[in-house]
Structures are given as C-alpha cells and as structure tokens.
Coordinates of C-alpha atoms and ligand atoms in Angstrom, one line a residue:
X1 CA 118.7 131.6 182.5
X2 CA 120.4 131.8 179.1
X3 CA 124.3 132.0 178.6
X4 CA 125.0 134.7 176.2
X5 CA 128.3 134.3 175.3
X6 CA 129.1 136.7 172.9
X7 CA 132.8 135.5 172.1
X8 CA 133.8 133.0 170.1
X9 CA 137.9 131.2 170.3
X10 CA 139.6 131.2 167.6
X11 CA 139.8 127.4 165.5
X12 CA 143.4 127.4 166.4
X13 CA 143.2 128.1 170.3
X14 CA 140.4 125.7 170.4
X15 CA 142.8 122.8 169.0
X16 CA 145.5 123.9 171.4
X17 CA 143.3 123.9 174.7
X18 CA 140.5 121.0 173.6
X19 CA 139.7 117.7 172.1
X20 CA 136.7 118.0 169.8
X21 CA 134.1 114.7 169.9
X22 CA 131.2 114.8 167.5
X23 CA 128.0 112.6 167.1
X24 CA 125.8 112.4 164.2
X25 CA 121.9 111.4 164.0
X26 CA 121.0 111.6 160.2
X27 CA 117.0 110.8 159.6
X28 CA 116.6 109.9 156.0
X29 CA 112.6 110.1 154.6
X30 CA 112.4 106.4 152.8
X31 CA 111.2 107.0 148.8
X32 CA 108.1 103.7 149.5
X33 CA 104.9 105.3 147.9
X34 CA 102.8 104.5 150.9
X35 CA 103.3 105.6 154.4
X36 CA 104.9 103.8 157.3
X37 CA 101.8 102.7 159.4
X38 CA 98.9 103.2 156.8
X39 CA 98.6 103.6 152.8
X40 CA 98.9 107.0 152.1
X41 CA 100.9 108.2 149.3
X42 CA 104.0 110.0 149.9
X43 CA 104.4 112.6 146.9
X44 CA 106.8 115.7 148.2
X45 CA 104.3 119.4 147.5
X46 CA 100.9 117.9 147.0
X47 CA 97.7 119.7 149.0
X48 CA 98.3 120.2 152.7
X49 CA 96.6 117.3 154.2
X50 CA 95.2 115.9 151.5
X51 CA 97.3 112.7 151.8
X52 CA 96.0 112.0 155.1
X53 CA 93.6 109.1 157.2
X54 CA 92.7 108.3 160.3
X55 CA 95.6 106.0 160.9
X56 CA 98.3 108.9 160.2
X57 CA 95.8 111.4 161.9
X58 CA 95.3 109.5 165.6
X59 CA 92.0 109.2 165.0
X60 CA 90.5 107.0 167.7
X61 CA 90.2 103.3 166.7
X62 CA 92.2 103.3 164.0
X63 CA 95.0 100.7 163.8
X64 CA 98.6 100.6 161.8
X65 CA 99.8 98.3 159.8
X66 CA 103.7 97.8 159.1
X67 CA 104.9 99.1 155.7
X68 CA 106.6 95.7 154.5
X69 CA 109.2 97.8 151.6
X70 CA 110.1 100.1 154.5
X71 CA 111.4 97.4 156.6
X72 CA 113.1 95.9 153.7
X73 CA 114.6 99.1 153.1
X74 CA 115.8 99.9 156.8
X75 CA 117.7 96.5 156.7
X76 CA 119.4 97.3 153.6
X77 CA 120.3 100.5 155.3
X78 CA 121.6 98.5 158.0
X79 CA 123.4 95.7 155.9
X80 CA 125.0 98.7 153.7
X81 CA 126.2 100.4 156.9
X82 CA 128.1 96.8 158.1
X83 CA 125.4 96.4 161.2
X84 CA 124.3 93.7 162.8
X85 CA 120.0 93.2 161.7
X86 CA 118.1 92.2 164.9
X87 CA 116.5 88.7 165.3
X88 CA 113.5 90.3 166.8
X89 CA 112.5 94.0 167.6
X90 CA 109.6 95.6 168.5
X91 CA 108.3 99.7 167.8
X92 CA 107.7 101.7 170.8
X93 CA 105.8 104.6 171.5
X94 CA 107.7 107.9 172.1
X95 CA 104.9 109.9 174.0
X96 CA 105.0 113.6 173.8
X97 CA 102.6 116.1 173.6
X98 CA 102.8 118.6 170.3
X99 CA 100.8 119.5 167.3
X100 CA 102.7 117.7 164.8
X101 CA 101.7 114.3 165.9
X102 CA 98.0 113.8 166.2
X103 CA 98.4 110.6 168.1
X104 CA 100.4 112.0 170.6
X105 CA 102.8 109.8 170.5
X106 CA 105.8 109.4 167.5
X107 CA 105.7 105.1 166.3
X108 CA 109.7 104.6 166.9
X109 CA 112.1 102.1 168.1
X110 CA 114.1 102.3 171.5
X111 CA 115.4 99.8 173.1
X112 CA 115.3 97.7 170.2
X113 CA 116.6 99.0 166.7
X114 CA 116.2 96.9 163.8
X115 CA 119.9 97.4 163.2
X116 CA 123.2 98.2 165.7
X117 CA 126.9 98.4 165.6
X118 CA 128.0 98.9 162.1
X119 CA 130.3 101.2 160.9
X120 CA 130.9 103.3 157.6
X121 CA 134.3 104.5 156.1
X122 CA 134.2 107.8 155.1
X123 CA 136.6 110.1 152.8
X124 CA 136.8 113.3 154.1
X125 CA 139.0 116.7 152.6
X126 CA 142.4 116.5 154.6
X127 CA 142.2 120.1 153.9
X128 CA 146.1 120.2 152.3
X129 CA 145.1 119.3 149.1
X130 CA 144.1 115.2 149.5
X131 CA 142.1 112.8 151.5
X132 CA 142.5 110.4 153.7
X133 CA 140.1 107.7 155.6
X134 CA 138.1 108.1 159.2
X135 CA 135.9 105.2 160.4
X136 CA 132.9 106.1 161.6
X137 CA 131.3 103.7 164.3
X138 CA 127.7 103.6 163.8
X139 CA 125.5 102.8 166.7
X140 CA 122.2 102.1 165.3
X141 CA 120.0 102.6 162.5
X142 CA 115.9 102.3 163.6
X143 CA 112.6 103.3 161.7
X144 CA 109.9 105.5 162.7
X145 CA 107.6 107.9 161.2
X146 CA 108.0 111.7 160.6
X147 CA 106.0 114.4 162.4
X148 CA 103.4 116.5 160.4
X149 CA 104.9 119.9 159.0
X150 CA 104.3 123.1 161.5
X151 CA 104.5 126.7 159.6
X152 CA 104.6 129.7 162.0
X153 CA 103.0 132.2 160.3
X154 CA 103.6 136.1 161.6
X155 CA 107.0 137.5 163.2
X156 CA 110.1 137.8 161.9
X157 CA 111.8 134.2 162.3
X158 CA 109.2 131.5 160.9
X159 CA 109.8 130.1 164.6
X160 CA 106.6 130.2 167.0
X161 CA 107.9 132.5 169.5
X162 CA 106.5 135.6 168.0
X163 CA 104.2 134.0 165.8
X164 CA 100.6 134.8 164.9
X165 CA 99.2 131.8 164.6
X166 CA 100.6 128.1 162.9
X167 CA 99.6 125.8 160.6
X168 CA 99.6 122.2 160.4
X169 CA 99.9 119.9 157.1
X170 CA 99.5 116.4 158.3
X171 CA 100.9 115.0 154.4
X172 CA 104.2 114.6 156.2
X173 CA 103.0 112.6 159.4
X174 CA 103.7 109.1 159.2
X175 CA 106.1 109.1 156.3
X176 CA 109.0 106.3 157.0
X177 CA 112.5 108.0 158.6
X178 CA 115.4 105.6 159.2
X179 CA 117.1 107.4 162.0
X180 CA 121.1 106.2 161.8
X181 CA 123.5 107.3 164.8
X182 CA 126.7 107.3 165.1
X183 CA 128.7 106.4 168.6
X184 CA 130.6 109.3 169.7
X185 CA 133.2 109.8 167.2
X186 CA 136.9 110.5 168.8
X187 CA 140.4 111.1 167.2
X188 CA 138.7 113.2 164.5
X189 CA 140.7 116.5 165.7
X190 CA 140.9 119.3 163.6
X191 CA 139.4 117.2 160.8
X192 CA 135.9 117.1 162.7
X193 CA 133.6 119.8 160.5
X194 CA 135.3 118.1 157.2
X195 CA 134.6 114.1 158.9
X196 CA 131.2 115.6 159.7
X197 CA 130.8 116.7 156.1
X198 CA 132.2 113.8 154.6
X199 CA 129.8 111.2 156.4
X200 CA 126.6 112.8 155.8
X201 CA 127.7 113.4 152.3
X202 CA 128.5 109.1 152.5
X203 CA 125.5 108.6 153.7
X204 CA 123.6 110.6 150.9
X205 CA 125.2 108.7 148.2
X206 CA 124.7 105.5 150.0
X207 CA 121.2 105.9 150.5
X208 CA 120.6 106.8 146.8
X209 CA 123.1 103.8 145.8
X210 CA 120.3 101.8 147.7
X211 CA 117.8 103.1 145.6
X212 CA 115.6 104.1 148.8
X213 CA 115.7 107.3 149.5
X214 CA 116.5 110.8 147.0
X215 CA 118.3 111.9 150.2
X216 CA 117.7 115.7 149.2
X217 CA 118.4 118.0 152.0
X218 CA 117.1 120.9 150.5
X219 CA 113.4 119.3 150.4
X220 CA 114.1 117.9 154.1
X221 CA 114.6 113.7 152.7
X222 CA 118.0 113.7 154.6
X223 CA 117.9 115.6 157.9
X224 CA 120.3 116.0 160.2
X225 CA 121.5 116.8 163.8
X226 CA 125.3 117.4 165.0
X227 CA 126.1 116.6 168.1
X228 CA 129.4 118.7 169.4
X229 CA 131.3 118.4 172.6
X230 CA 134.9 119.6 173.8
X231 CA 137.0 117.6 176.5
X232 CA 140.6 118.0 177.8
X233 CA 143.5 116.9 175.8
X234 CA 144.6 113.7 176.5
X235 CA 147.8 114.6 178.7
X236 CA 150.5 112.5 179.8
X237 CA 151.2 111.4 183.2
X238 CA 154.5 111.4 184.8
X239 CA 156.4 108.7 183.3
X240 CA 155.5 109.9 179.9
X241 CA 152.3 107.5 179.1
X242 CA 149.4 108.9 177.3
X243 CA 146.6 109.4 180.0
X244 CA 144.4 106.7 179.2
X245 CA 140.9 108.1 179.4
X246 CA 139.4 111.3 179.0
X247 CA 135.6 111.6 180.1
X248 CA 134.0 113.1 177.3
X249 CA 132.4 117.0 177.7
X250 CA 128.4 117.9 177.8
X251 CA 127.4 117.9 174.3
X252 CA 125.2 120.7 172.0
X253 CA 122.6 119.0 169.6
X254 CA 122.3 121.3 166.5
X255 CA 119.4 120.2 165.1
X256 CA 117.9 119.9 161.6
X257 CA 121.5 121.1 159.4
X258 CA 120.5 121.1 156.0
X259 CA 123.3 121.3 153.5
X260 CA 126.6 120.0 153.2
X261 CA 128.4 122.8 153.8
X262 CA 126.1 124.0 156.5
X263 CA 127.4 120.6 158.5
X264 CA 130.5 121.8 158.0
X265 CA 130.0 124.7 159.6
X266 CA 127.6 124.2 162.2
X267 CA 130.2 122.0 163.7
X268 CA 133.4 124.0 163.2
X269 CA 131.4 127.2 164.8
X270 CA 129.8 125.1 167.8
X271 CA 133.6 124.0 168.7
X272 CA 134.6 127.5 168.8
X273 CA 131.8 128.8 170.8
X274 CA 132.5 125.9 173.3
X275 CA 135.8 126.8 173.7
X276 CA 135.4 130.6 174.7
X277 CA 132.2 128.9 177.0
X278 CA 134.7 126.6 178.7
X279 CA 137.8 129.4 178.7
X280 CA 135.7 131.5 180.3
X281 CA 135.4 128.6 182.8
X282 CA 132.1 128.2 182.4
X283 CA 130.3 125.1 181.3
X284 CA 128.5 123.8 178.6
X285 CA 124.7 123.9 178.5
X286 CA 123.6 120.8 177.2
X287 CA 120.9 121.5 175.0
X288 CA 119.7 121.9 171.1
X289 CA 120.7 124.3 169.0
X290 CA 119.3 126.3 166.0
X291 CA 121.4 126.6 163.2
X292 CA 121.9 129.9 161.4
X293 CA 122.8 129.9 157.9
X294 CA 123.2 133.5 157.2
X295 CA 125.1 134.4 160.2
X296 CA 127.0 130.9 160.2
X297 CA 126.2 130.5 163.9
X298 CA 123.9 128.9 166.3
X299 CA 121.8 130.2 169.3
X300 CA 119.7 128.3 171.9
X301 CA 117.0 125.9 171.2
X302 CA 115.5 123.8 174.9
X303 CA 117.3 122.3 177.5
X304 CA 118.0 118.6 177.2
X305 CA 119.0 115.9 179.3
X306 CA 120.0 112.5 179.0
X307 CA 117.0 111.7 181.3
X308 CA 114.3 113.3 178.9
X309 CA 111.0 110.8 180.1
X310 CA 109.2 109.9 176.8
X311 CA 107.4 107.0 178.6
X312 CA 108.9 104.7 175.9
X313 CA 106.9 101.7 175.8
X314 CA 106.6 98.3 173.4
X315 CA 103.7 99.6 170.6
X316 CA 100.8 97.1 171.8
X317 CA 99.3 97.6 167.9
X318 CA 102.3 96.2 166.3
X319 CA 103.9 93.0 165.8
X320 CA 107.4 92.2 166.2
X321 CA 109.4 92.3 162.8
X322 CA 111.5 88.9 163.0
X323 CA 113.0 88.6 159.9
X324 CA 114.3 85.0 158.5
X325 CA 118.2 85.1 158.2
X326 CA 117.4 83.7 154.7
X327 CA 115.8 86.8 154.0
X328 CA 118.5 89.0 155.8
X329 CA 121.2 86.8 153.3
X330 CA 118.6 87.6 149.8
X331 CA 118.4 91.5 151.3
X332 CA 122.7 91.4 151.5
X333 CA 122.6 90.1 148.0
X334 CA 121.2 93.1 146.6
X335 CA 123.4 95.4 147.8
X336 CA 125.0 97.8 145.1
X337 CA 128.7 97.9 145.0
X338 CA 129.6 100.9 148.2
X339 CA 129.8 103.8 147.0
X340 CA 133.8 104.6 147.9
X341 CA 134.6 101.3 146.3
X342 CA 132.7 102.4 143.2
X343 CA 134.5 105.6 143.4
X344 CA 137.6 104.4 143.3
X345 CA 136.9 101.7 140.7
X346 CA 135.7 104.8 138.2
X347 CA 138.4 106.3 138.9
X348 CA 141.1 104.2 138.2
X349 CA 139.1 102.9 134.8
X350 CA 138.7 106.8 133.8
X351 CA 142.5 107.3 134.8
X352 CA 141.4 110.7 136.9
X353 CA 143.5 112.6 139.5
X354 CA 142.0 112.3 143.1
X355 CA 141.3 116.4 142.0
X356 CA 139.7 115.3 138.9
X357 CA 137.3 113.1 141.1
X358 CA 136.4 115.7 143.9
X359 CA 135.3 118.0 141.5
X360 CA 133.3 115.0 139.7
X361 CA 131.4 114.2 142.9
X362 CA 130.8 117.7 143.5
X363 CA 129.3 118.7 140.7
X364 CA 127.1 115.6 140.9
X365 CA 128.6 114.3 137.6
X366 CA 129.7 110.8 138.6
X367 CA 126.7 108.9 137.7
X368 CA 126.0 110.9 134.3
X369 CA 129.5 110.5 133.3
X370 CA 129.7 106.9 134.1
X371 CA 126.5 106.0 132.4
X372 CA 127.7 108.2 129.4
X373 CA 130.9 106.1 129.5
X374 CA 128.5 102.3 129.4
X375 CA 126.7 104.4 126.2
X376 CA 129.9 104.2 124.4
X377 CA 131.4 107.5 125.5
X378 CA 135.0 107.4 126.1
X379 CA 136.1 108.4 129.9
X380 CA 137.8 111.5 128.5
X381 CA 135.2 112.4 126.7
X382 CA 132.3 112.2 128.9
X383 CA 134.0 113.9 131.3
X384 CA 134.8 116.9 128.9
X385 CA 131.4 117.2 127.8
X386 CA 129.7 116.7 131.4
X387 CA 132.7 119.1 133.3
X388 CA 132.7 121.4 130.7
X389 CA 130.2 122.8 128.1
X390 CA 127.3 121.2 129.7
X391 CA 128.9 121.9 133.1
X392 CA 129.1 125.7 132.4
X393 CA 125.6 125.8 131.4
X394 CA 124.0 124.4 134.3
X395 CA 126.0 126.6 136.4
X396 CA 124.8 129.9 134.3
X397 CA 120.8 128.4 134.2
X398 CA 121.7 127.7 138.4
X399 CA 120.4 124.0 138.0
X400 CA 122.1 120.6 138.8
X401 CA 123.5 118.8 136.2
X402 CA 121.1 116.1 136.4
X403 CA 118.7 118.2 135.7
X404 CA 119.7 119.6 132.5
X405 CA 118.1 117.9 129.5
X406 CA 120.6 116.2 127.9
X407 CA 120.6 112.1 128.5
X408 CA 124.5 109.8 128.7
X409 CA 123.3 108.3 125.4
X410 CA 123.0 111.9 123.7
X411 CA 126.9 112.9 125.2
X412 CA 127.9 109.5 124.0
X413 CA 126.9 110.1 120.2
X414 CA 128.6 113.5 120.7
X415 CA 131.8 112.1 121.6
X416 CA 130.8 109.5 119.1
X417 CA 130.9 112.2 115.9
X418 CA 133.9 114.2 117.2
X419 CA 136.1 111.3 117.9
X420 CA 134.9 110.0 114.1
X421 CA 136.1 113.4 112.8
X422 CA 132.6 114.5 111.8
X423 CA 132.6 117.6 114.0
X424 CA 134.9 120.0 115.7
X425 CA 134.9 120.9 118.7
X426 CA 133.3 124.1 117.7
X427 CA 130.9 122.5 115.5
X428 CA 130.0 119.9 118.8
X429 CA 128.8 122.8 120.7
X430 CA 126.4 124.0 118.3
X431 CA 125.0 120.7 118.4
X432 CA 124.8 120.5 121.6
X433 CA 122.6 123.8 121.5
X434 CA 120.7 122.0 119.3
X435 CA 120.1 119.2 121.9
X436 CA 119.6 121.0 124.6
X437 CA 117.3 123.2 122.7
X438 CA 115.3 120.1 122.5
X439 CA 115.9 119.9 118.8
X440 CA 116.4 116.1 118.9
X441 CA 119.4 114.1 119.3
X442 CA 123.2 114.7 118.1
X443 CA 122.7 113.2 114.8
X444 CA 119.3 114.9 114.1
X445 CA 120.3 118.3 115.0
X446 CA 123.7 117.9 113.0
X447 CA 121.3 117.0 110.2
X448 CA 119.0 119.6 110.4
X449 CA 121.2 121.9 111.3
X450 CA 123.8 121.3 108.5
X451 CA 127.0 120.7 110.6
X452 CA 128.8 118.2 108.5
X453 CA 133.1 118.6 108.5
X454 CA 133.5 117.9 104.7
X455 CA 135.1 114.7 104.4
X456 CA 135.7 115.3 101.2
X457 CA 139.7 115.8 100.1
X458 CA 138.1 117.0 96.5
X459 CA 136.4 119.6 98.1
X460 CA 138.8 120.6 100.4
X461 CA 141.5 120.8 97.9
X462 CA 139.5 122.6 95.3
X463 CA 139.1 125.5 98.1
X464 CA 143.3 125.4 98.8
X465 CA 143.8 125.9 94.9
X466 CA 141.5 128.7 95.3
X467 CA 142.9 130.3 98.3
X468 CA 146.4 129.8 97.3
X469 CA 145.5 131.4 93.3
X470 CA 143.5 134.3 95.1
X471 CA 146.4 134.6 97.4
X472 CA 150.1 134.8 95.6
X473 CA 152.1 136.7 97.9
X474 CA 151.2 135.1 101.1
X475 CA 152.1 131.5 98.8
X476 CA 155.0 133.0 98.0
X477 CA 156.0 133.2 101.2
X478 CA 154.8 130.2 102.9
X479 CA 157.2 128.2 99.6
X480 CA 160.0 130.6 100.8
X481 CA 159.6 128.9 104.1
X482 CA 157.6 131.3 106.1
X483 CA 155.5 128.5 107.3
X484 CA 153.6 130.5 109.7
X485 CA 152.4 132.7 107.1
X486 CA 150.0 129.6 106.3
X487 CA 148.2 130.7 108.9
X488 CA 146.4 133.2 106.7
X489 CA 145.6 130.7 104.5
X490 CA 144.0 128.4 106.6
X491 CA 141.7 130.9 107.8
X492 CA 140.1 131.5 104.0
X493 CA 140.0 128.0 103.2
X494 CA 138.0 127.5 106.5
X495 CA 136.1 130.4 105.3
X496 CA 135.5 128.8 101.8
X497 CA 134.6 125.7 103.5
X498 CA 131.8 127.6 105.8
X499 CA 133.5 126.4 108.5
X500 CA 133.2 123.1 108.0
X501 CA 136.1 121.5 107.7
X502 CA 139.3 120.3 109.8
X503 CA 141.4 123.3 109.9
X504 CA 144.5 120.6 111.1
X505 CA 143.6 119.2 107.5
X506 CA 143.3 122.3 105.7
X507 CA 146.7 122.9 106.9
X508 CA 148.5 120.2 105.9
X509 CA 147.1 119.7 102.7
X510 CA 148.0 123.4 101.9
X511 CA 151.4 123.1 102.7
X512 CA 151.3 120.0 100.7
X513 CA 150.3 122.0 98.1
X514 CA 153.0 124.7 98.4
X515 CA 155.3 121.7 98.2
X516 CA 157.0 122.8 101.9
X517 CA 157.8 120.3 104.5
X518 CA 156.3 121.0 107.7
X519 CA 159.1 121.1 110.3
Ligands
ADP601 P1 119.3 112.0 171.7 O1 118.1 111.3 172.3 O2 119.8 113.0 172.5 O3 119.0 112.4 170.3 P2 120.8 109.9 170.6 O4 121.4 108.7 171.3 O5 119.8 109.7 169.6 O6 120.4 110.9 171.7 O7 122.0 110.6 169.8 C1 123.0 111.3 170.5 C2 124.1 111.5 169.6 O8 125.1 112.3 170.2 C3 124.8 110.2 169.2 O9 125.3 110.3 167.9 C4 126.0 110.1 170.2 O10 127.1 109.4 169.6 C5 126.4 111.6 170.3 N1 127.0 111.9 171.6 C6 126.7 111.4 172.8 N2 127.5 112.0 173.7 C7 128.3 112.9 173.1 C8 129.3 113.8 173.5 N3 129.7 113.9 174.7 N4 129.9 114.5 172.5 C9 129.6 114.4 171.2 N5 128.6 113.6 170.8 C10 128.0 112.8 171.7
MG602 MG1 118.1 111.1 168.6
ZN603 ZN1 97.4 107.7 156.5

C-alpha cells in the first residue's frame, strides 16, 4: 500500500491553496570524551568497535553510570535555548528491537526532559535581499545515547532492502545526543525551508558557542529530522473575522537531513509534494521519509503513528538527576554571549553591511576574523585578508577556511606591515605564500624572502634621477604638463627598485622632481 504520487505542485499553488507547519528535532552528538552511560572514549573514525564495553554493548549484568559533563552540558543547552531545567527527571527506556542497540532498548528521556519550553530567535534569508526575525518555540531538549552505526553492504542504495549482508560498529552506541524539539512552528509561510534553515544553522553555532558539541553535519554530530505538514488557510467567516483555529494536517518526518541547504530543501520539496497529495484529494500518509540529495526529493521510509508503543518506562539502573538551582544559576553564568547578539555586536564594531555579514557567516569567517581583529588586525583588514586572498584559496584547495593553515595572529601582522607601509599589497600576497607554505610567520618570510618596500627616500630618489636622465623625452613631456605620461616613468623606477617600493611614492616624488604640480 504505497502512494506513488508522481506530481509535484508548484511552490506558488502550494502557498495559494495551503498553510505550511513545520517541526524540527535536531540530535546534537555532545564533544565529552567518555560516553553517556560508561567510560568509553568518543574519538569520531577510530577501529569499529574498538571503543566498546559491556555497559555500551548490553552485556548482561552490566550497570551505567551517568556521565556528570553531559548533564552539565544538556542544561547549558537548555539555559542557552531560554528553557525551563527540570527539578527532577528521570531516563526511561525506549524498548525496541534492532541491531544497533545491543541492550535492546535506547537510555532516553520521555515523560521527563531535563529541559522544556524555551524558545530561540532565529535570522532567517527573507529571500528579497534582507532578513528578518522568526521565534522558534522550543518544546524540549532531553539526553539519550546514540545507536551503534549499521552499514548495508551489497545493492545499489547502502539501505538494507537489497543488501547482502550489514555490519555493525558499536564505537557509536552510547555516545551522548541532546535531542531538542521544537513545538509546531506556525505563521512561517512561504519563509518555512529558509526558517528551517536558519534554525538549524542557529543551533549549530549555538552549540559550538557552548563549547559542547563541533555540530558537524557532514560527520553526523548535528542530525536532523523535518517535520512537514500542510493545513487549510485560515479563511474568514462571514462577518469578516479571521477563522480562529485551523487543525493542523498529518505530518511527514524526513529523517536524518544533513546539510544546510539540504534542510532547505527537504522541506520546500515535502510541501510541494503534499500539496499535489492533498489536490489530488488524497491524504497525507503520516510516516518517515528518506531524503534524496541528488534527486532533491524524498520517497517513503515506515509508517508512523502518534501511538508508536515503545513501552517507555522510568530506567530502574539510574538515579534521578536533581540538580541544585545554585548549580542551575553557576551553569547560566557561563553562558557565552548568543550567538545573534554577538553577530550583531561584530557587526556594528566592524561597520559591515547586513550583505557583508551573510557572506562572513557563510564562509565560516566570523570567528577567524574576529579573533584576527583581538590580535591587532583592523576590522577592514581582517576581513580583506580572510574574504579575499585567503578566501580564494580555500575555495580552489576545496577546504574550509578554518582549516587552512594560517592562525588570526599571522593575518594580524600582515595587516600589521601593510598598514605600516612595509609591503604592498602585491608584496602581502607573496608573504602570505610564504606563510601558508609553512615558511614561518609574516615577518620571517618577509625576511627570508627579501620583501622589504624601501623606505629609503635616498634610494628612491637616486632611481627617479636615473629614470628621468635615461628617459628625456617622456620628462619632457610630463614638465610640459602631460602628467599622465608619468606613468611610464613610474613603471622603470618600480623596475629599478625590484619592485619594492611604493609606486604612489615613486610618483609623487617624480613629479616633484619634474617640478609639475599634480592637479
Ligand atoms: P516523534 O516521536 O514522532 O519524533 P516528537 O514529539 O519527538 O515526535 O517530534 C515531533 C515533531 O514534529 C515536533 O517538532 C513537533 O513540533 C512536530 N509536529 C508535530 N505535529 C506536527 C504537524 N502537524 N506538522 C508539522 N510538525 C509537527
Ligand atoms: Mg522524536
Ligand atoms: Zn562502553
């Protein structure tokens, strides 16, 4: 019984007919060294289950024991995201019966989250050019521990239907997930794919900001699944009031999105293939969804209903966590500054354009340009540098910024010798060969590599007189007022000078020379 819909409504015809509601469950992998339940380390590509014991392999008899940093770090979450941090709460098992959890049940919270009802302001692309603000109501924010990693080895899709045979690597199993969701979010209209976007994005530089998670959702540290349903538009009755409420439509759980821009996406595409479902006057199927990337669409993952039966039940192994209020108060304390406030704070500091700062963020520049600016850069030129030359680079090598091997202090003593005059521009890039090279840092390679600008007016006259003997005609000219004809000039004092000199100097102390007035 599948519904293979083939069509899909156009973005537009969706907006006219339907209301779009999305809901968001992001599961962030927590950075702590040892595992939720047990103390295995947590290194990403080690061994297949060689960072395994019996506590994060079910073995009979063996026991958990909370991961203190963990639950430190899911009530920063939770303070970060405004929520409220329980008094008491308890784990629960979620029983199920699959390979990637040994025990055969997932350690989780239910009924009992450590934290609920916060919210997060997100900036999202209004997508004419600015940005405005949506508030996204967050529900709750609980820990548990990640499954082990399945690979379905043989047929074409890396899924098990077709496969061969799978393999397991428990190294995963038991690692510490905060699992945040939002409430259903409403009101988002057209905006929803670029809300969607924008919150997960939020939540990957909060999560970082907090120091406890590297939220990459490449490797799989920042997961998440997008909830999409359509319902009528609110109408209006007779008189002319807005119809109140609108019961919200069945909902599609696309699970496990995994970029940005694939968020975006998933969500925008679910809405229009709910549309040409409900058109059709069919209904929704509520159910997951797998997410395509190189088709940009989704197909059918299992049926799923609100009334799924995991036999939740209070984890008799574990404790309640009852953390002081003192300690809830110490934990708010060491919240960074949020990351939109820090945003905007840069920004009006740097004097950027709200442009200037989207392309900042997404090139992943922000925090190399501000340290660069608390070396001693200035704002303009740590932004040059890190948007520009070194930019470029990383873009031809295909790597992220932060991973190219040049440090904020190393742009700082760039911009450092330019501003001072001791290199051009054209000069600076060389040295920044140099440094990237790994040849040392700016002042090292300038040394070794002789890029110096002559500060020396001696010098730099004695090569004008030169030029200008060697060159009658064109000084004849330039006296006779042809001040462009300087031009040539310039060009063989620069030449005299090996390049290194300041060819705005060269210029003026050549017409100096030539006694003209520069107009
Ligand atoms: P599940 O057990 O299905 O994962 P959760 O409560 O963890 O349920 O998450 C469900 C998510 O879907 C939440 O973010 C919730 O706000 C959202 N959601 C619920 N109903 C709808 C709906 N009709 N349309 C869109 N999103 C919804
Ligand atoms: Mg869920
Ligand atoms: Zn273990």
């Amino acid at each position: 019984m599948s519904t293979t819909i083939g069509d899909v409504l156009s973005y537009q015809q969706v907006l006219e007919r339907f209301d779009p509601v999305i809901g968001l469950e992001v599961h962030v992998e927590l950075s702590t060294a040892t595992k939720m339940f047990c103390g295995c380390p947590t290194g990403f590509g080690a061994e297949p289950n060689s960072q395994v014991c019996p506590v994060c392999l079910g073995l009979p008899g063996a026991l958990p024991v909370v991961n203190a940093v963990a639950v430190e770090s899911a009530m920063r979450i939770g303070l970060a995201l405004n929520c409220d941090i329980a008094q008491s709460c308890r784990f629960a098992r979620k029983n199920y019966f699959y390979p990637d959890m040994p025990k055969n049940f997932q350690t989780s919270q239910y009924d009992e989250p450590i934290a609920y009802g916060g919210y997060l302001d997100v900036e999202y692309d209004d997508g004419a050019g600015g940005t405005a603000t949506y508030r996204v109501e967050i529900e709750r924010a609980h820990m548990e521990e990640d499954a082990g990693k399945l690979t379905h080895v043989g047929g074409s899709t890396g899924r098990i239907h077709g496969a061969d045979y799978s393999l397991i690597d428990y190294n995963r199993a038991g690692i510490p997930l905060i699992e945040i969701v939002t409430r259903p979010l409403v009101g988002v209209g057209e905006h929803a794919p670029a809300i969607a976007r924008a919150y997960v994005s939020a939540l990957r530089d909060l999560t970082r900001a907090l120091g406890v998670s590297d939220a990459r959702m490449e490797q799989g540290s920042l997961r998440c699944d997008a909830n999409v349903s359509l319902r009528a538009r609110a109408g209006t009755d007779r008189l002319g009031a807005e119809q109140a409420v609108v019961p919200l439509g069945t909902r599609t759980e696309t699970k496990n999105v995994n970029s940005l821009r694939s968020v975006e996406r998933a969500v925008a595409y679910e809405m229009t293939r709910h549309g040409a479902v409900l058109s059709s006057g069919a209904s929704v199927l509520q159910e997951t969804r797998h997410w395509h990337e190189d088709t940009g669409s989704t197909t059918s993952g299992r049926p799923k209903s609100d009334a799924d039966d995991y036999r939740y039940f209070p984890e008799p192994d574990l404790a309640p966590i009852a953390p002081s209020r003192e300690r809830v108060e110490e934990l708010r304390a060491t919240l960074p500054e949020p990351p939109g406030q820090r945003r905007k704070r840069l920004q009006g500091e740097w004097g950027a354009s709200d442009l200037d700062m989207r392309d900042v963020v997404g090139a992943g520049a922000l925090d190399l340009i501000d340290a660069s600016v608390l070396a001693g850069a200035s704002p303009a030129g740590a932004r040059k540098w890190w948007m520009g030359e070194v930019l470029r680079r990383a873009n031809a090598d295909g790597r992220e910024l932060a991973d190219v091997p040049l440090t904020p202090e190393q742009v700082a003593g760039l911009d450092a010798m330019v501003t001072a005059g001791r290199l051009t521009d054209a000069m600076a890039r060389q040295v920044l060969d140099g440094v990237l090279a790994g040849e040392g840092d700016p002042e090292q390679v300038a040394d070794a590599r002789g890029l110096r600008l002559v500060r020396d007016d001696g010098a730099l006259q004695a090569a004008v007189d030169t030029v200008i003997t060697a060159n009658p005609a064109v000084a004849d000219k330039v006296r006779g007022g042809k001040v462009q004809a300087a031009g040539a000039l310039i060009g063989q004092v620069m030449k005299e000078m090996r390049g290194q000199a300041d060819a705005a100097k060269a210029r003026q102390l050549i017409l100096a020379t030539l006694g003209v007035v520069d107009g």
